Amino acid sequence: GPKVLQIPSHQIIDMGQMVTLNCDPVSNHLYFYWYKQILGQQMEFLVNFYNGKVMEKSKLFKDQFSVERPDGSYFTLKIQPTALEDSAVYFCASSLDWGGANAEQFFGPGTRLTVL
Amino acid sequence: GDSVTQTEGQVALSEEDFLTIHCNYSASGYPALFWYVQYPGEGPQFLFRASRDKEKGSSRGFEATYDKGTTSFHLRKASVQESDSAVYYCALGDDGEGADRLTFGKGTQLIIQP
């Protein structure tokens, strides 16, 4: 089936540094999402993105977070600067449509971010 | 805010046993309900959804019925196989501002012993 890829699979950085998480969504999908899962807790919505714009974001999407998809390439999540509480697995997802039969979200395998 | 509760953190069964994983939700509107399955090293995979009261979703022998009265969407399978071992997530979808934001439960680890 359709695949979402995430690069890297694991990233270790020092607190205060910048990190960019990369997502290669399903090729014809138009809607993109980031979710965050802290170890032992449930996956939580961060942000969704369509047509070059953030449509909706949660309170977890701090000012230090930003997303973009320049020229149809990777959909990225940037954190600058990072904090200890940003340590988590970040899942990217994409969907063809929203709110209907084609709204199924396809998830990547996640990037495990460790902030030291 | 919206929330999803999965009662069981882990379920251990033998092959051919009947499976039930309980899911209850709390939402202000009329959400769509989903089940996702996650295998080790992979992201969650869509299993099925239901969008209105009494609608049954199903896939790969798994099924769940949207029950607005009891705010539940319990996952069931008549006869489990070892290959069903995975983490199962119940989720609700809020169309919000034009794209579904999914609210997930904590997940239930299903372990099937041969």
PDB file of C-alpha atoms in Angstrom, chain A:
ATOM      1  CA  GLY A   1       0.000   0.000   0.000  1.00  0.00           C
ATOM      2  CA  PRO A   2       0.958   3.668  -0.014  1.00  0.00           C
ATOM      3  CA  LYS A   3       3.935   4.490   2.179  1.00  0.00           C
ATOM      4  CA  VAL A   4       4.963   7.503   4.177  1.00  0.00           C
ATOM      5  CA  LEU A   5       8.677   7.718   4.872  1.00  0.00           C
ATOM      6  CA  GLN A   6      10.350   9.582   7.720  1.00  0.00           C
ATOM      7  CA  ILE A   7      13.977  10.642   7.925  1.00  0.00           C
ATOM      8  CA  PRO A   8      15.847  10.133  10.189  1.00  0.00           C
ATOM      9  CA  SER A   9      14.475   7.257  12.216  1.00  0.00           C
ATOM     10  CA  HIS A  10      16.336   8.454  15.303  1.00  0.00           C
ATOM     11  CA  GLN A  11      17.873  11.820  16.160  1.00  0.00           C
ATOM     12  CA  ILE A  12      19.848  12.739  19.253  1.00  0.00           C
ATOM     13  CA  ILE A  13      20.603  16.401  19.900  1.00  0.00           C
ATOM     14  CA  ASP A  14      21.582  18.730  22.708  1.00  0.00           C
ATOM     15  CA  MET A  15      18.988  20.982  24.294  1.00  0.00           C
ATOM     16  CA  GLY A  16      18.840  24.366  22.605  1.00  0.00           C
ATOM     17  CA  GLN A  17      19.873  23.110  19.187  1.00  0.00           C
ATOM     18  CA  MET A  18      17.653  23.170  16.127  1.00  0.00           C
ATOM     19  CA  VAL A  19      16.277  19.976  14.615  1.00  0.00           C
ATOM     20  CA  THR A  20      14.391  19.283  11.399  1.00  0.00           C
ATOM     21  CA  LEU A  21      12.308  16.161  11.009  1.00  0.00           C
ATOM     22  CA  ASN A  22      11.584  15.130   7.447  1.00  0.00           C
ATOM     23  CA  CYS A  23       8.533  13.404   6.042  1.00  0.00           C
ATOM     24  CA  ASP A  24       8.059  12.066   2.535  1.00  0.00           C
ATOM     25  CA  PRO A  25       4.263  11.768   2.206  1.00  0.00           C
ATOM     26  CA  VAL A  26       2.253   9.636  -0.220  1.00  0.00           C
ATOM     27  CA  SER A  27       2.807  11.221  -3.615  1.00  0.00           C
ATOM     28  CA  ASN A  28      -0.714  12.415  -4.502  1.00  0.00           C
ATOM     29  CA  HIS A  29      -1.784  13.354  -0.985  1.00  0.00           C
ATOM     30  CA  LEU A  30      -2.764  16.917  -0.180  1.00  0.00           C
ATOM     31  CA  TYR A  31      -3.155  16.997   3.608  1.00  0.00           C
ATOM     32  CA  PHE A  32      -0.292  16.543   6.018  1.00  0.00           C
ATOM     33  CA  TYR A  33      -0.094  16.037   9.758  1.00  0.00           C
ATOM     34  CA  TRP A  34       2.320  15.741  12.652  1.00  0.00           C
ATOM     35  CA  TYR A  35       1.603  13.832  15.858  1.00  0.00           C
ATOM     36  CA  LYS A  36       3.747  13.493  18.983  1.00  0.00           C
ATOM     37  CA  GLN A  37       3.968  10.458  21.251  1.00  0.00           C
ATOM     38  CA  ILE A  38       5.849  10.637  24.525  1.00  0.00           C
ATOM     39  CA  LEU A  39       6.969   7.228  25.777  1.00  0.00           C
ATOM     40  CA  GLY A  40       4.105   5.433  27.510  1.00  0.00           C
ATOM     41  CA  GLN A  41       1.528   8.026  26.524  1.00  0.00           C
ATOM     42  CA  GLN A  42      -0.948   8.350  23.704  1.00  0.00           C
ATOM     43  CA  MET A  43      -0.228   9.903  20.364  1.00  0.00           C
ATOM     44  CA  GLU A  44      -1.291  13.558  20.296  1.00  0.00           C
ATOM     45  CA  PHE A  45      -2.107  15.823  17.373  1.00  0.00           C
ATOM     46  CA  LEU A  46       0.271  18.687  16.739  1.00  0.00           C
ATOM     47  CA  VAL A  47      -0.683  20.301  13.440  1.00  0.00           C
ATOM     48  CA  ASN A  48      -2.286  19.793  10.049  1.00  0.00           C
ATOM     49  CA  PHE A  49      -1.244  21.486   6.822  1.00  0.00           C
ATOM     50  CA  TYR A  50      -2.879  22.023   3.455  1.00  0.00           C
ATOM     51  CA  ASN A  51      -2.130  24.117   0.405  1.00  0.00           C
ATOM     52  CA  GLY A  52       0.934  25.637   1.988  1.00  0.00           C
ATOM     53  CA  LYS A  53      -0.792  26.697   5.183  1.00  0.00           C
ATOM     54  CA  VAL A  54      -1.312  25.488   8.724  1.00  0.00           C
ATOM     55  CA  MET A  55      -5.007  24.684   9.016  1.00  0.00           C
ATOM     56  CA  GLU A  56      -5.140  23.836  12.683  1.00  0.00           C
ATOM     57  CA  LYS A  57      -2.685  23.393  15.523  1.00  0.00           C
ATOM     58  CA  SER A  58      -2.923  22.135  19.070  1.00  0.00           C
ATOM     59  CA  LYS A  59      -1.610  23.728  22.235  1.00  0.00           C
ATOM     60  CA  LEU A  60       1.355  21.339  21.992  1.00  0.00           C
ATOM     61  CA  PHE A  61       2.478  23.160  18.846  1.00  0.00           C
ATOM     62  CA  LYS A  62       4.660  25.700  20.610  1.00  0.00           C
ATOM     63  CA  ASP A  63       6.068  28.874  19.096  1.00  0.00           C
ATOM     64  CA  GLN A  64       9.372  27.029  18.682  1.00  0.00           C
ATOM     65  CA  PHE A  65       7.713  24.665  16.179  1.00  0.00           C
ATOM     66  CA  SER A  66       7.220  25.349  12.496  1.00  0.00           C
ATOM     67  CA  VAL A  67       6.158  23.304   9.477  1.00  0.00           C
ATOM     68  CA  GLU A  68       6.570  23.724   5.759  1.00  0.00           C
ATOM     69  CA  ARG A  69       6.594  21.834   2.489  1.00  0.00           C
ATOM     70  CA  PRO A  70       8.665  23.862   0.055  1.00  0.00           C
ATOM     71  CA  ASP A  71       8.006  23.076  -3.636  1.00  0.00           C
ATOM     72  CA  GLY A  72       6.295  19.763  -2.988  1.00  0.00           C
ATOM     73  CA  SER A  73       9.340  18.193  -1.395  1.00  0.00           C
ATOM     74  CA  TYR A  74       9.575  16.912   2.157  1.00  0.00           C
ATOM     75  CA  PHE A  75       6.996  18.015   4.699  1.00  0.00           C
ATOM     76  CA  THR A  76       9.153  19.171   7.596  1.00  0.00           C
ATOM     77  CA  LEU A  77       8.772  19.853  11.288  1.00  0.00           C
ATOM     78  CA  LYS A  78      11.388  22.201  12.670  1.00  0.00           C
ATOM     79  CA  ILE A  79      11.975  22.779  16.356  1.00  0.00           C
ATOM     80  CA  GLN A  80      14.152  25.752  17.269  1.00  0.00           C
ATOM     81  CA  PRO A  81      15.318  25.755  19.987  1.00  0.00           C
ATOM     82  CA  THR A  82      14.682  22.281  21.356  1.00  0.00           C
ATOM     83  CA  ALA A  83      13.791  21.578  25.003  1.00  0.00           C
ATOM     84  CA  LEU A  84      14.015  18.410  27.094  1.00  0.00           C
ATOM     85  CA  GLU A  85      10.243  17.939  26.922  1.00  0.00           C
ATOM     86  CA  ASP A  86      10.454  17.681  23.138  1.00  0.00           C
ATOM     87  CA  SER A  87      11.875  14.167  23.497  1.00  0.00           C
ATOM     88  CA  ALA A  88       9.272  11.893  21.890  1.00  0.00           C
ATOM     89  CA  VAL A  89       8.440   9.949  18.763  1.00  0.00           C
ATOM     90  CA  TYR A  90       7.070  12.198  16.056  1.00  0.00           C
ATOM     91  CA  PHE A  91       4.743  10.639  13.494  1.00  0.00           C
ATOM     92  CA  CYS A  92       3.991  12.198  10.163  1.00  0.00           C
ATOM     93  CA  ALA A  93       0.802  11.358   8.285  1.00  0.00           C
ATOM     94  CA  SER A  94      -0.802  12.305   4.988  1.00  0.00           C
ATOM     95  CA  SER A  95      -4.239  11.959   3.446  1.00  0.00           C
ATOM     96  CA  LEU A  96      -5.783  12.533   0.057  1.00  0.00           C
ATOM     97  CA  ASP A  97      -8.840  14.289   1.412  1.00  0.00           C
ATOM     98  CA  TRP A  98     -10.483  15.097   4.711  1.00  0.00           C
ATOM     99  CA  GLY A  99     -13.763  14.252   6.390  1.00  0.00           C
ATOM    100  CA  GLY A 100     -14.835  11.543   3.956  1.00  0.00           C
ATOM    101  CA  ALA A 101     -13.970   8.217   2.355  1.00  0.00           C
ATOM    102  CA  ASN A 102     -10.530   9.417   1.209  1.00  0.00           C
ATOM    103  CA  ALA A 103      -9.688  10.945   4.569  1.00  0.00           C
ATOM    104  CA  GLU A 104      -7.740   7.901   5.734  1.00  0.00           C
ATOM    105  CA  GLN A 105      -4.482   9.079   7.240  1.00  0.00           C
ATOM    106  CA  PHE A 106      -1.387   7.092   6.288  1.00  0.00           C
ATOM    107  CA  PHE A 107       1.311   7.211   8.935  1.00  0.00           C
ATOM    108  CA  GLY A 108       5.068   7.002   8.693  1.00  0.00           C
ATOM    109  CA  PRO A 109       7.147   4.827  11.059  1.00  0.00           C
ATOM    110  CA  GLY A 110       8.068   7.798  13.240  1.00  0.00           C
ATOM    111  CA  THR A 111      11.238   9.659  14.176  1.00  0.00           C
ATOM    112  CA  ARG A 112      12.467   9.128  17.720  1.00  0.00           C
ATOM    113  CA  LEU A 113      13.850  12.448  18.963  1.00  0.00           C
ATOM    114  CA  THR A 114      16.048  12.451  22.047  1.00  0.00           C
ATOM    115  CA  VAL A 115      16.970  15.835  23.513  1.00  0.00           C
ATOM    116  CA  LEU A 116      19.849  15.711  26.014  1.00  0.00           C
TER     117      LEU A 116
END
